[in-house]
CSV table of C-alpha atoms in Angstrom, one decimal:
chain,number,residue,atom,x,y,z
A,166,UNK,CA,-26.2,164.4,100.3
A,167,UNK,CA,-23.1,166.2,101.2
A,168,UNK,CA,-23.2,169.9,100.3
A,169,UNK,CA,-20.0,169.6,98.1
A,170,UNK,CA,-21.4,166.7,96.1
A,171,UNK,CA,-24.5,168.7,95.2
A,172,UNK,CA,-22.3,171.1,93.1
A,173,UNK,CA,-20.6,168.3,91.2
A,174,UNK,CA,-23.0,168.4,88.2
A,175,UNK,CA,-22.6,172.2,88.0
A,176,UNK,CA,-18.9,171.9,88.1
A,177,UNK,CA,-19.0,169.3,85.3
A,178,UNK,CA,-21.3,171.5,83.3
A,179,UNK,CA,-19.0,174.5,83.7
A,180,UNK,CA,-16.0,172.5,82.7
A,181,UNK,CA,-17.8,171.3,79.6
A,182,UNK,CA,-18.8,175.0,78.8
A,183,UNK,CA,-15.1,176.0,79.0
A,184,UNK,CA,-14.0,173.2,76.7
A,185,UNK,CA,-16.7,173.9,74.2
A,186,UNK,CA,-16.1,177.7,74.1
A,187,UNK,CA,-12.4,176.9,73.6
A,188,UNK,CA,-13.4,174.6,70.8
A,189,UNK,CA,-15.3,177.4,69.0
A,190,UNK,CA,-12.2,179.4,68.5
A,191,UNK,CA,-10.0,176.5,67.3
A,192,UNK,CA,-9.6,176.0,63.6
A,193,UNK,CA,-8.9,172.4,62.8
A,194,UNK,CA,-7.8,173.2,59.3
A,195,UNK,CA,-4.9,175.2,60.7
A,196,UNK,CA,-2.1,172.7,60.5
A,197,UNK,CA,1.4,173.8,61.3
A,198,UNK,CA,3.8,172.7,58.6
A,199,UNK,CA,5.9,169.7,59.4
A,200,UNK,CA,8.8,171.6,57.8
A,201,UNK,CA,8.9,174.5,60.2
A,202,UNK,CA,12.5,175.2,61.3
A,203,UNK,CA,13.9,173.0,58.5
A,204,UNK,CA,15.7,174.1,55.4
A,205,UNK,CA,13.6,174.2,52.3
A,206,UNK,CA,13.7,170.7,50.8
A,207,UNK,CA,16.0,170.3,47.8
A,208,UNK,CA,14.5,170.8,44.4
A,209,UNK,CA,15.6,171.3,40.9
A,210,UNK,CA,12.7,172.8,38.9
A,211,UNK,CA,12.4,174.7,35.6
A,212,UNK,CA,11.5,178.4,35.8
A,213,UNK,CA,8.2,179.1,34.2
A,214,UNK,CA,8.6,180.3,30.6
A,215,UNK,CA,12.4,180.0,30.6
A,216,UNK,CA,14.8,177.2,29.9
A,217,UNK,CA,16.7,177.5,33.1
A,218,UNK,CA,16.1,175.8,36.4
A,219,UNK,CA,16.4,176.7,40.1
A,220,UNK,CA,17.6,174.9,43.2
A,221,UNK,CA,16.7,175.6,46.8
A,222,UNK,CA,20.0,177.5,47.3
A,223,UNK,CA,19.1,180.0,44.7
A,224,UNK,CA,16.3,181.4,46.9
A,225,UNK,CA,18.5,182.2,49.8
A,226,UNK,CA,19.8,185.6,50.9
A,227,UNK,CA,16.7,187.4,52.0
A,228,UNK,CA,13.4,186.5,53.6
A,229,UNK,CA,10.8,185.7,51.0
A,230,UNK,CA,7.3,184.3,50.5
A,231,UNK,CA,6.8,181.1,48.5
A,232,UNK,CA,3.3,181.1,47.1
A,233,UNK,CA,1.8,177.8,45.8
A,234,UNK,CA,-0.6,178.6,43.1
A,235,UNK,CA,-2.3,177.1,40.0
A,236,UNK,CA,-4.7,178.3,37.3
A,237,UNK,CA,-7.2,175.7,38.5
A,238,UNK,CA,-7.3,177.2,41.9
A,239,UNK,CA,-10.1,179.7,42.4
A,240,UNK,CA,-8.8,181.2,45.6
A,241,UNK,CA,-5.5,181.9,43.9
A,242,UNK,CA,-7.3,184.4,41.7
A,243,UNK,CA,-8.8,186.0,44.8
A,244,UNK,CA,-5.4,186.6,46.5
A,245,UNK,CA,-3.6,187.6,43.3
A,246,UNK,CA,-4.2,191.4,43.5
A,247,UNK,CA,-2.9,191.4,47.0
A,248,UNK,CA,0.2,189.6,46.0
A,249,UNK,CA,0.8,192.2,43.3
A,250,UNK,CA,0.5,194.9,46.0
A,251,UNK,CA,3.0,193.1,48.2
A,252,UNK,CA,5.4,192.7,45.4
A,253,UNK,CA,5.1,196.4,44.6
A,254,UNK,CA,6.0,197.2,48.2
A,255,UNK,CA,9.2,195.2,47.8
A,256,UNK,CA,8.4,191.8,49.2
A,257,UNK,CA,10.1,189.0,47.4
A,258,UNK,CA,7.6,186.4,46.4
A,259,UNK,CA,8.6,183.2,44.7
A,260,UNK,CA,5.9,181.3,42.8
A,261,UNK,CA,5.5,177.6,42.9
A,262,UNK,CA,3.2,176.7,40.0
A,263,UNK,CA,1.7,173.5,41.4
A,264,UNK,CA,0.3,170.7,39.3
A,265,UNK,CA,-0.7,173.0,36.5
A,266,UNK,CA,-0.4,173.4,32.8
A,267,UNK,CA,2.6,175.8,32.3
A,268,UNK,CA,1.0,177.3,29.1
A,269,UNK,CA,-2.1,178.3,31.0
A,270,UNK,CA,0.1,179.6,33.9
A,271,UNK,CA,2.0,181.9,31.5
A,272,UNK,CA,-1.3,183.2,30.1
A,273,UNK,CA,-2.6,183.8,33.6
A,274,UNK,CA,0.5,185.9,34.6
A,275,UNK,CA,0.2,187.9,31.3
A,276,UNK,CA,-3.4,188.6,32.0
A,277,UNK,CA,-3.4,189.3,35.7
A,278,UNK,CA,0.1,190.7,36.2
A,279,UNK,CA,3.1,188.9,37.7
A,280,UNK,CA,3.9,189.4,41.4
A,281,UNK,CA,6.6,186.7,41.4
A,282,UNK,CA,10.3,187.4,41.4
A,283,UNK,CA,10.3,184.0,39.5
A,284,UNK,CA,8.0,181.0,39.3
A,285,UNK,CA,9.2,177.5,39.2
A,286,UNK,CA,7.0,174.7,37.7
A,287,UNK,CA,6.2,171.7,39.8
A,288,UNK,CA,4.1,169.9,37.3
A,289,UNK,CA,3.6,166.6,39.1
A,290,UNK,CA,3.6,168.1,42.5
A,291,UNK,CA,6.6,166.2,43.8
A,292,UNK,CA,8.3,169.2,45.3
A,293,UNK,CA,5.0,170.2,46.8
A,294,UNK,CA,4.8,166.8,48.4
A,295,UNK,CA,8.3,167.2,49.9
A,296,UNK,CA,7.2,170.6,51.2
A,297,UNK,CA,4.0,169.2,52.7
A,298,UNK,CA,1.7,171.1,50.3
A,299,UNK,CA,-1.8,169.7,50.4
A,300,UNK,CA,-3.6,172.2,48.2
A,301,UNK,CA,-3.5,175.7,46.7
A,302,UNK,CA,-3.1,178.4,47.7
A,303,UNK,CA,-0.6,177.9,50.3
A,304,UNK,CA,2.1,180.5,51.3
A,305,UNK,CA,5.3,179.8,53.0
A,306,UNK,CA,7.8,182.1,54.6
A,307,UNK,CA,11.5,181.3,54.3
A,308,UNK,CA,14.2,183.3,56.0
A,309,UNK,CA,17.5,184.6,54.6
A,310,UNK,CA,19.1,181.2,55.1
A,311,UNK,CA,16.4,179.3,53.4
A,312,UNK,CA,14.7,177.9,56.5
A,313,UNK,CA,10.9,177.5,56.5
A,314,UNK,CA,9.4,179.8,59.2
A,315,UNK,CA,5.7,179.8,58.6
A,316,UNK,CA,3.0,178.3,56.5
A,317,UNK,CA,-0.4,179.9,55.7
A,318,UNK,CA,-3.1,177.8,54.1
A,319,UNK,CA,-5.6,179.8,52.1
A,320,UNK,CA,-5.9,183.3,50.7
A,321,UNK,CA,-3.3,185.9,51.7
A,322,UNK,CA,-4.9,189.2,52.4
A,323,UNK,CA,-4.0,192.3,54.4
A,324,UNK,CA,-5.0,190.8,57.7
A,325,UNK,CA,-3.0,187.6,57.1
A,326,UNK,CA,0.0,189.6,56.0
A,327,UNK,CA,-0.1,191.9,59.0
A,328,UNK,CA,-0.8,189.3,61.6
A,329,UNK,CA,1.2,186.3,60.3
A,330,UNK,CA,3.7,187.1,57.6
A,331,UNK,CA,4.9,190.7,58.1
A,332,UNK,CA,6.8,190.0,61.3
A,333,UNK,CA,9.2,187.7,59.4
A,334,UNK,CA,10.1,190.5,57.1
A,335,UNK,CA,11.3,192.9,59.8
A,336,UNK,CA,15.0,193.2,60.3
A,337,UNK,CA,15.3,190.2,62.6
A,338,UNK,CA,15.4,187.5,60.1
A,339,UNK,CA,17.3,189.2,57.3
A,340,UNK,CA,20.5,188.6,59.3
A,341,UNK,CA,19.7,184.9,59.1
A,342,UNK,CA,20.6,182.2,61.6
A,343,UNK,CA,22.4,179.2,60.4
A,344,UNK,CA,20.8,175.8,60.4
B,72,UNK,CA,-31.7,148.4,21.2
B,73,UNK,CA,-33.2,150.1,24.3
B,74,UNK,CA,-31.9,147.3,26.4
B,75,UNK,CA,-28.4,147.8,25.0
B,76,UNK,CA,-28.6,151.5,25.6
B,77,UNK,CA,-29.7,150.9,29.2
B,78,UNK,CA,-27.0,148.5,29.9
B,79,UNK,CA,-24.4,150.9,28.4
B,80,UNK,CA,-25.8,153.6,30.6
B,81,UNK,CA,-25.5,151.5,33.7
B,82,UNK,CA,-22.0,150.5,32.7
B,83,UNK,CA,-21.0,154.2,32.2
B,84,UNK,CA,-22.5,155.3,35.5
B,85,UNK,CA,-20.6,152.6,37.3
B,86,UNK,CA,-17.4,153.8,35.5
B,87,UNK,CA,-18.0,157.4,36.6
B,88,UNK,CA,-18.3,156.3,40.2
B,89,UNK,CA,-15.1,154.4,40.1
B,90,UNK,CA,-13.0,157.6,40.6
B,91,UNK,CA,-10.4,156.0,42.9
B,92,UNK,CA,-7.8,154.4,40.8
B,93,UNK,CA,-6.7,150.8,41.2
B,94,UNK,CA,-3.1,149.7,41.4
B,95,UNK,CA,-1.4,146.5,40.2
B,96,UNK,CA,0.7,144.8,42.9
B,97,UNK,CA,3.5,142.3,42.3
B,98,UNK,CA,2.3,140.3,45.3
B,99,UNK,CA,-1.0,139.9,47.3
B,100,UNK,CA,1.0,140.7,50.5
B,101,UNK,CA,1.9,144.2,49.1
B,102,UNK,CA,-1.8,144.7,48.2
B,103,UNK,CA,-3.0,144.0,51.7
B,104,UNK,CA,-0.3,146.2,53.2
B,105,UNK,CA,-1.4,148.9,50.7
B,106,UNK,CA,-5.0,148.6,51.9
B,107,UNK,CA,-4.1,148.7,55.5
B,108,UNK,CA,-1.8,151.7,55.1
B,109,UNK,CA,-4.3,153.7,53.0
B,110,UNK,CA,-7.0,153.1,55.6
B,111,UNK,CA,-4.7,154.3,58.4
B,112,UNK,CA,-3.3,157.4,56.7
B,113,UNK,CA,-5.3,160.6,57.0
B,114,UNK,CA,-6.0,163.0,54.1
B,115,UNK,CA,-4.5,166.4,55.1
B,116,UNK,CA,-7.1,168.2,53.0
B,117,UNK,CA,-10.3,166.5,53.9
B,118,UNK,CA,-9.6,165.9,57.5
B,119,UNK,CA,-12.1,163.3,58.4
B,120,UNK,CA,-11.3,160.9,55.6
B,121,UNK,CA,-8.5,158.4,55.2
B,122,UNK,CA,-6.6,158.5,51.9
B,123,UNK,CA,-8.4,155.3,50.8
B,124,UNK,CA,-11.8,157.1,50.9
B,125,UNK,CA,-10.8,160.5,49.8
B,126,UNK,CA,-11.1,161.9,46.2
B,127,UNK,CA,-8.9,164.9,47.0
B,128,UNK,CA,-6.0,165.3,44.6
B,129,UNK,CA,-3.5,165.2,47.5
B,130,UNK,CA,-5.0,161.8,48.5
B,131,UNK,CA,-4.5,160.5,45.0
B,132,UNK,CA,-0.8,161.6,45.2
B,133,UNK,CA,-0.4,160.0,48.6
B,134,UNK,CA,-1.8,156.7,47.4
B,135,UNK,CA,0.6,156.9,44.5
B,136,UNK,CA,3.5,157.4,46.9
B,137,UNK,CA,2.4,154.5,49.1
B,138,UNK,CA,2.1,152.2,46.1
B,139,UNK,CA,5.4,153.3,44.6
B,140,UNK,CA,7.3,152.9,47.9
B,141,UNK,CA,5.7,149.5,48.7
B,142,UNK,CA,6.8,148.2,45.3
B,143,UNK,CA,10.2,149.7,45.9
B,144,UNK,CA,10.5,147.5,49.0
B,145,UNK,CA,9.9,150.1,51.8
B,146,UNK,CA,8.6,148.9,55.1
B,147,UNK,CA,5.3,150.3,56.5
B,148,UNK,CA,7.3,152.2,59.1
B,149,UNK,CA,9.4,153.8,56.5
B,150,UNK,CA,6.4,154.9,54.4
B,151,UNK,CA,4.7,156.4,57.5
B,152,UNK,CA,7.8,158.2,58.5
B,153,UNK,CA,8.2,159.6,55.0
B,154,UNK,CA,4.7,161.1,55.2
B,155,UNK,CA,5.0,162.2,58.8
B,156,UNK,CA,8.2,164.1,57.8
B,157,UNK,CA,6.2,166.0,55.2
B,158,UNK,CA,2.7,166.3,56.7
B,159,UNK,CA,3.3,165.9,60.4
B,160,UNK,CA,1.8,163.5,62.9
B,161,UNK,CA,-1.6,164.6,61.6
B,162,UNK,CA,-1.5,162.1,58.7
B,163,UNK,CA,-1.6,159.2,61.1
B,164,UNK,CA,-4.9,158.0,62.5
B,165,UNK,CA,-2.9,156.2,65.1
B,166,UNK,CA,-0.6,159.0,66.2
B,167,UNK,CA,2.6,158.1,68.1
B,168,UNK,CA,3.0,158.9,71.8
B,169,UNK,CA,4.3,162.3,72.5
B,170,UNK,CA,3.5,165.3,74.8
B,171,UNK,CA,0.6,166.3,72.6
B,172,UNK,CA,-1.0,162.9,72.4
B,173,UNK,CA,-0.3,161.8,76.0
B,174,UNK,CA,-3.8,162.7,77.1
B,175,UNK,CA,-5.3,161.0,74.1
B,176,UNK,CA,-3.5,157.7,74.9
B,177,UNK,CA,-4.0,157.8,78.6
B,178,UNK,CA,-7.6,158.9,78.6
B,179,UNK,CA,-9.1,155.4,78.2
B,180,UNK,CA,-7.0,154.0,81.1
B,181,UNK,CA,-7.9,157.0,83.3
B,182,UNK,CA,-11.6,156.7,82.4
B,183,UNK,CA,-11.5,152.9,83.1
B,184,UNK,CA,-9.9,153.5,86.5
B,185,UNK,CA,-12.6,156.2,87.3
B,186,UNK,CA,-15.4,153.8,86.3
B,187,UNK,CA,-14.0,151.0,88.4
B,188,UNK,CA,-13.7,153.4,91.3
B,189,UNK,CA,-17.3,154.5,91.0
B,190,UNK,CA,-18.6,150.9,90.7
B,191,UNK,CA,-16.6,149.7,93.7
B,192,UNK,CA,-17.8,152.6,95.9
B,193,UNK,CA,-21.3,152.0,94.8
B,194,UNK,CA,-21.1,148.2,95.6
B,195,UNK,CA,-19.6,148.9,99.0
B,196,UNK,CA,-22.4,151.4,99.8
B,197,UNK,CA,-25.0,148.8,98.8
B,198,UNK,CA,-23.4,146.2,101.0
B,199,UNK,CA,-23.4,148.4,104.0
B,200,UNK,CA,-27.1,149.2,103.6
B,201,UNK,CA,-28.5,145.8,103.1
B,202,UNK,CA,-27.2,142.3,103.1
B,203,UNK,CA,-28.9,139.8,101.0
B,204,UNK,CA,-27.9,136.4,102.4
B,205,UNK,CA,-29.6,134.0,100.1
B,206,UNK,CA,-31.6,133.5,97.0
B,207,UNK,CA,-34.7,132.8,99.0
B,208,UNK,CA,-34.4,136.1,100.8
B,209,UNK,CA,-34.0,137.9,97.4
B,210,UNK,CA,-37.1,136.2,96.1
B,211,UNK,CA,-39.0,137.3,99.2
B,212,UNK,CA,-37.9,140.8,98.7
B,213,UNK,CA,-39.0,140.9,95.1
B,214,UNK,CA,-42.3,139.4,96.0
B,215,UNK,CA,-42.9,142.1,98.6
B,216,UNK,CA,-41.9,144.7,96.1
B,217,UNK,CA,-44.3,143.6,93.4
B,218,UNK,CA,-47.1,142.5,95.6
B,219,UNK,CA,-50.3,144.3,94.9
B,220,UNK,CA,-49.0,145.6,91.6
B,221,UNK,CA,-51.8,145.2,89.1
B,222,UNK,CA,-49.5,144.0,86.3
């Protein structure tokens, strides 16, 4: 046997180790949104608890979070206190009440506090579908010109904010590029 | 009476299992396209299921969309494009060819070429070492090999 050939199994093994170790740090649930870099899809949805409605253009002007939530969603309750904290620190958060009962949603905000600048009601989830929502909670970042910059699936906490969301709220994006 | 109760119970349990809704189609062709599409589209929430198998709310919504668009006369490509626009290539179990999926698509061909190469070199090596000219010789060799074996 040639000396080089002898090390072939070892090389194959090492390659496998590298691939598997890489695999350990991959999160298959982390799907980038298909809407990244696109304007927020058009919508015309009623504001929760009011008789007015909002369109996508109404949410332009400054970077903001869009938080997809529902009263049936347990993790939404978990992230709620942190959203309140963010709102107190001046972060604009729009709520998207997703496939929920608006009555219950109003009670929820009365009980737990309201971190949202305003919440729109997407009762049948059609706007959610346009946005690519596949569950709750999900949180999107839009910039000043209404372009979707980031999506986070799951609970927003301090770590997620610092690592993924906060960068979009520093001066850079407030100027807003055009589409 | 017991029998009636039992049969009712069986009926109800069957009902509770039938969580995936059924749709009425205006033609059998649409129905078979619906079946094919819902097998081929992947649930974004429960990643190892197609939307036909999944009970996740999002899969129910996606099935409703597929049904609605089929009835509205959309082609399979249009429906897939509609969903890829929203959920990315991820929703397809047969993703299109792009820079991300190049390896995925070319791997079978590469592996086949490698396998053929291995087989060919092995056969060449065997030929160089020993030449079996006839069936008679082969039989002789086998006899030699197994001669004296107790079995």
